[in-house]
Amino acid sequence: FGKVKCVNNVIKRLQDSKIINEDEIVKKVIENAEIKHFGYNKIVNQLRTMKVSEKRIKEIKLDDNFDEIQANALYVSNKHKGKGKNFFQTKQYFYNLLLRNGFDDSISNLIVDKNVKYNHNYEINVLKLDYSKCLAKYKSKLSGKELENKVISYLINKGYHIDDIKSMGETRDEMD
């Protein structure tokens, strides 16, 4: 506690002598956030880490749709990272990405629901790839019903629908 108090005293002295300017810090953090597509919550956390006063943080005024614009830009700049994932994994990936970058739950859900759409053909193609990977991994260790249950369990855990898994038709043929 002694070190923290000492650091806080030094910061307070620097602020009082106008060497540290909170307005300039806030301006730079917001500019950086716009470049990196951070949300309001991440901006606030960065400012708190930099010991900017709560009073100054509460005075921050951003456009009403700042978070939505930033979240959409973050999605677009990372869209390629959703390739090769199934629908469930893609939604989870982007939802978590948005939360990590300072967007709240409602904005994250809005952006994900607006941009991540279910495509059955794509889903089946990714399912076939995951099926092949799982089969290759466990075929030498398991067989018959044990192998089938392991593959189905693996694919369900990855977020695929049981109907899609069973409709592949190849499952039973390859396992026998």
mmCIF file of C-alpha atoms in Angstrom:
data_model
loop_
_atom_site.group_PDB
_atom_site.id
_atom_site.type_symbol
_atom_site.label_atom_id
_atom_site.label_comp_id
_atom_site.label_asym_id
_atom_site.label_seq_id
_atom_site.Cartn_x
_atom_site.Cartn_y
_atom_site.Cartn_z
ATOM 1 C CA PHE A 1 0.000 0.000 0.000
ATOM 2 C CA GLY A 2 2.897 2.356 0.641
ATOM 3 C CA LYS A 3 4.142 2.155 -2.949
ATOM 4 C CA VAL A 4 0.666 2.758 -4.382
ATOM 5 C CA LYS A 5 0.187 5.782 -2.142
ATOM 6 C CA CYS A 6 3.583 7.120 -3.194
ATOM 7 C CA VAL A 7 2.805 6.659 -6.896
ATOM 8 C CA ASN A 8 -0.581 8.318 -6.478
ATOM 9 C CA ASN A 9 1.071 11.268 -4.706
ATOM 10 C CA VAL A 10 3.586 11.675 -7.550
ATOM 11 C CA ILE A 11 0.789 11.535 -10.138
ATOM 12 C CA LYS A 12 -1.213 14.097 -8.168
ATOM 13 C CA ARG A 13 1.801 16.452 -8.031
ATOM 14 C CA LEU A 14 2.407 16.083 -11.764
ATOM 15 C CA GLN A 15 -1.253 16.803 -12.468
ATOM 16 C CA ASP A 16 -1.255 19.824 -10.133
ATOM 17 C CA SER A 17 1.825 21.240 -11.853
ATOM 18 C CA LYS A 18 0.166 20.660 -15.276
ATOM 19 C CA ILE A 19 2.900 18.275 -16.402
ATOM 20 C CA ILE A 20 0.248 15.588 -16.784
ATOM 21 C CA ASN A 21 -2.829 16.859 -18.582
ATOM 22 C CA GLU A 22 -5.866 14.579 -18.173
ATOM 23 C CA ASP A 23 -7.625 16.158 -21.144
ATOM 24 C CA GLU A 24 -4.695 15.306 -23.404
ATOM 25 C CA ILE A 25 -4.543 11.742 -22.045
ATOM 26 C CA VAL A 26 -8.278 11.265 -22.654
ATOM 27 C CA LYS A 27 -7.966 12.670 -26.187
ATOM 28 C CA LYS A 28 -5.063 10.329 -27.061
ATOM 29 C CA VAL A 29 -6.770 7.262 -25.585
ATOM 30 C CA ILE A 30 -9.938 7.973 -27.604
ATOM 31 C CA GLU A 31 -7.901 8.520 -30.790
ATOM 32 C CA ASN A 32 -6.121 5.204 -30.180
ATOM 33 C CA ALA A 33 -9.462 3.490 -29.509
ATOM 34 C CA GLU A 34 -10.836 4.740 -32.824
ATOM 35 C CA ILE A 35 -7.837 3.309 -34.665
ATOM 36 C CA LYS A 36 -7.934 -0.046 -32.868
ATOM 37 C CA HIS A 37 -11.760 -0.231 -32.791
ATOM 38 C CA PHE A 38 -12.124 -0.358 -29.016
ATOM 39 C CA GLY A 39 -15.429 0.195 -27.282
ATOM 40 C CA TYR A 40 -16.374 2.596 -24.527
ATOM 41 C CA ASN A 41 -15.714 0.090 -21.715
ATOM 42 C CA LYS A 42 -12.141 -0.515 -22.890
ATOM 43 C CA ILE A 43 -11.550 3.247 -23.106
ATOM 44 C CA VAL A 44 -12.773 3.685 -19.530
ATOM 45 C CA ASN A 45 -10.603 0.809 -18.271
ATOM 46 C CA GLN A 46 -7.518 2.234 -19.981
ATOM 47 C CA LEU A 47 -8.170 5.653 -18.469
ATOM 48 C CA ARG A 48 -8.610 4.138 -15.016
ATOM 49 C CA THR A 49 -5.322 2.261 -15.445
ATOM 50 C CA MET A 50 -3.708 5.609 -16.292
ATOM 51 C CA LYS A 51 -5.161 7.069 -13.065
ATOM 52 C CA VAL A 52 -7.435 9.558 -14.842
ATOM 53 C CA SER A 53 -9.981 10.868 -12.356
ATOM 54 C CA GLU A 54 -13.472 9.374 -12.296
ATOM 55 C CA LYS A 55 -14.848 12.892 -12.629
ATOM 56 C CA ARG A 56 -12.993 13.372 -15.932
ATOM 57 C CA ILE A 57 -13.981 9.904 -17.159
ATOM 58 C CA LYS A 58 -17.671 10.685 -16.557
ATOM 59 C CA GLU A 59 -17.307 13.844 -18.653
ATOM 60 C CA ILE A 60 -16.378 11.862 -21.781
ATOM 61 C CA LYS A 61 -18.844 12.464 -24.573
ATOM 62 C CA LEU A 62 -18.862 10.133 -27.558
ATOM 63 C CA ASP A 63 -21.298 9.994 -30.467
ATOM 64 C CA ASP A 64 -24.467 8.063 -29.687
ATOM 65 C CA ASN A 65 -23.546 5.359 -32.175
ATOM 66 C CA PHE A 66 -19.785 5.309 -31.400
ATOM 67 C CA ASP A 67 -19.824 1.768 -30.007
ATOM 68 C CA GLU A 68 -21.917 0.372 -32.850
ATOM 69 C CA ILE A 69 -19.666 1.928 -35.513
ATOM 70 C CA GLN A 70 -16.508 0.750 -33.745
ATOM 71 C CA ALA A 71 -17.891 -2.756 -33.161
ATOM 72 C CA ASN A 72 -18.898 -3.077 -36.794
ATOM 73 C CA ALA A 73 -15.438 -1.911 -37.913
ATOM 74 C CA LEU A 74 -13.817 -4.465 -35.583
ATOM 75 C CA TYR A 75 -16.018 -7.201 -37.046
ATOM 76 C CA VAL A 76 -15.156 -6.209 -40.630
ATOM 77 C CA SER A 77 -11.419 -6.059 -39.905
ATOM 78 C CA ASN A 78 -11.532 -9.568 -38.366
ATOM 79 C CA LYS A 79 -14.134 -11.155 -40.652
ATOM 80 C CA HIS A 80 -11.560 -13.448 -42.243
ATOM 81 C CA LYS A 81 -10.948 -15.099 -38.867
ATOM 82 C CA GLY A 82 -14.401 -16.672 -38.993
ATOM 83 C CA LYS A 83 -13.480 -18.874 -41.943
ATOM 84 C CA GLY A 84 -13.286 -22.606 -41.268
ATOM 85 C CA LYS A 85 -15.472 -22.359 -38.175
ATOM 86 C CA ASN A 86 -19.023 -23.597 -37.909
ATOM 87 C CA PHE A 87 -21.924 -21.226 -37.271
ATOM 88 C CA PHE A 88 -21.849 -21.638 -33.491
ATOM 89 C CA GLN A 89 -18.050 -21.221 -33.286
ATOM 90 C CA THR A 90 -18.165 -18.145 -35.532
ATOM 91 C CA LYS A 91 -20.830 -16.479 -33.381
ATOM 92 C CA GLN A 92 -18.905 -17.286 -30.190
ATOM 93 C CA TYR A 93 -15.620 -16.058 -31.658
ATOM 94 C CA PHE A 94 -16.987 -12.654 -32.694
ATOM 95 C CA TYR A 95 -19.093 -12.223 -29.557
ATOM 96 C CA ASN A 96 -16.036 -12.837 -27.348
ATOM 97 C CA LEU A 97 -13.838 -10.634 -29.558
ATOM 98 C CA LEU A 98 -16.262 -7.753 -29.157
ATOM 99 C CA LEU A 99 -16.540 -8.211 -25.387
ATOM 100 C CA ARG A 100 -12.722 -8.327 -25.032
ATOM 101 C CA ASN A 101 -12.475 -5.066 -26.929
ATOM 102 C CA GLY A 102 -14.788 -3.145 -24.630
ATOM 103 C CA PHE A 103 -18.247 -3.537 -26.116
ATOM 104 C CA ASP A 104 -21.181 -4.424 -23.934
ATOM 105 C CA ASP A 105 -23.404 -7.458 -24.346
ATOM 106 C CA SER A 106 -26.171 -5.711 -26.291
ATOM 107 C CA ILE A 107 -23.825 -4.205 -28.903
ATOM 108 C CA SER A 108 -21.938 -7.496 -29.225
ATOM 109 C CA ASN A 109 -25.166 -9.427 -29.812
ATOM 110 C CA LEU A 110 -26.425 -6.795 -32.264
ATOM 111 C CA ILE A 111 -23.262 -6.921 -34.396
ATOM 112 C CA VAL A 112 -23.017 -10.712 -34.322
ATOM 113 C CA ASP A 113 -26.698 -11.206 -35.182
ATOM 114 C CA LYS A 114 -26.487 -8.635 -37.978
ATOM 115 C CA ASN A 115 -23.333 -10.061 -39.575
ATOM 116 C CA VAL A 116 -23.056 -13.786 -38.843
ATOM 117 C CA LYS A 117 -25.628 -15.654 -40.910
ATOM 118 C CA TYR A 118 -26.322 -19.367 -41.032
ATOM 119 C CA ASN A 119 -25.450 -21.001 -44.361
ATOM 120 C CA HIS A 120 -26.461 -24.644 -44.443
ATOM 121 C CA ASN A 121 -24.156 -25.659 -47.307
ATOM 122 C CA TYR A 122 -21.153 -24.018 -45.645
ATOM 123 C CA GLU A 123 -22.094 -25.620 -42.319
ATOM 124 C CA ILE A 124 -22.243 -29.091 -43.901
ATOM 125 C CA ASN A 125 -18.841 -28.573 -45.583
ATOM 126 C CA VAL A 126 -17.225 -27.534 -42.291
ATOM 127 C CA LEU A 127 -18.985 -30.438 -40.560
ATOM 128 C CA LYS A 128 -17.485 -32.863 -43.073
ATOM 129 C CA LEU A 129 -14.005 -31.452 -42.434
ATOM 130 C CA ASP A 130 -14.396 -31.707 -38.665
ATOM 131 C CA TYR A 131 -15.853 -35.188 -39.057
ATOM 132 C CA SER A 132 -12.819 -36.301 -41.105
ATOM 133 C CA LYS A 133 -10.378 -34.816 -38.588
ATOM 134 C CA CYS A 134 -12.137 -36.518 -35.671
ATOM 135 C CA LEU A 135 -12.370 -39.823 -37.479
ATOM 136 C CA ALA A 136 -8.657 -39.742 -38.359
ATOM 137 C CA LYS A 137 -7.811 -38.949 -34.738
ATOM 138 C CA TYR A 138 -9.827 -41.746 -33.125
ATOM 139 C CA LYS A 139 -10.089 -44.472 -35.815
ATOM 140 C CA SER A 140 -6.909 -46.224 -34.685
ATOM 141 C CA LYS A 141 -7.973 -46.204 -31.018
ATOM 142 C CA LEU A 142 -11.703 -46.960 -31.228
ATOM 143 C CA SER A 143 -14.094 -48.896 -33.435
ATOM 144 C CA GLY A 144 -17.787 -49.604 -33.955
ATOM 145 C CA LYS A 145 -20.299 -48.006 -31.628
ATOM 146 C CA GLU A 146 -17.541 -46.549 -29.416
ATOM 147 C CA LEU A 147 -16.051 -44.671 -32.379
ATOM 148 C CA GLU A 148 -19.474 -43.520 -33.562
ATOM 149 C CA ASN A 149 -20.363 -42.179 -30.092
ATOM 150 C CA LYS A 150 -16.988 -40.416 -29.793
ATOM 151 C CA VAL A 151 -17.377 -38.740 -33.198
ATOM 152 C CA ILE A 152 -20.954 -37.666 -32.494
ATOM 153 C CA SER A 153 -20.012 -36.342 -29.057
ATOM 154 C CA TYR A 154 -17.033 -34.453 -30.515
ATOM 155 C CA LEU A 155 -19.170 -32.813 -33.211
ATOM 156 C CA ILE A 156 -21.969 -31.900 -30.804
ATOM 157 C CA ASN A 157 -19.399 -30.265 -28.514
ATOM 158 C CA LYS A 158 -18.195 -28.210 -31.477
ATOM 159 C CA GLY A 159 -21.729 -26.853 -31.879
ATOM 160 C CA TYR A 160 -23.184 -28.888 -34.722
ATOM 161 C CA HIS A 161 -26.829 -29.956 -34.734
ATOM 162 C CA ILE A 162 -27.443 -33.653 -34.143
ATOM 163 C CA ASP A 163 -29.695 -33.805 -37.219
ATOM 164 C CA ASP A 164 -26.876 -32.530 -39.442
ATOM 165 C CA ILE A 165 -24.452 -35.009 -37.911
ATOM 166 C CA LYS A 166 -26.786 -37.945 -38.415
ATOM 167 C CA SER A 167 -27.827 -36.853 -41.917
ATOM 168 C CA MET A 168 -24.291 -37.045 -43.168
ATOM 169 C CA GLY A 169 -24.988 -40.717 -43.855
ATOM 170 C CA GLU A 170 -21.263 -41.370 -44.136
ATOM 171 C CA THR A 171 -20.899 -41.800 -40.391
ATOM 172 C CA ARG A 172 -22.095 -45.396 -40.162
ATOM 173 C CA ASP A 173 -20.504 -46.429 -43.477
ATOM 174 C CA GLU A 174 -17.011 -45.274 -42.486
ATOM 175 C CA MET A 175 -17.228 -46.711 -38.989
ATOM 176 C CA ASP A 176 -18.126 -50.221 -40.099
#
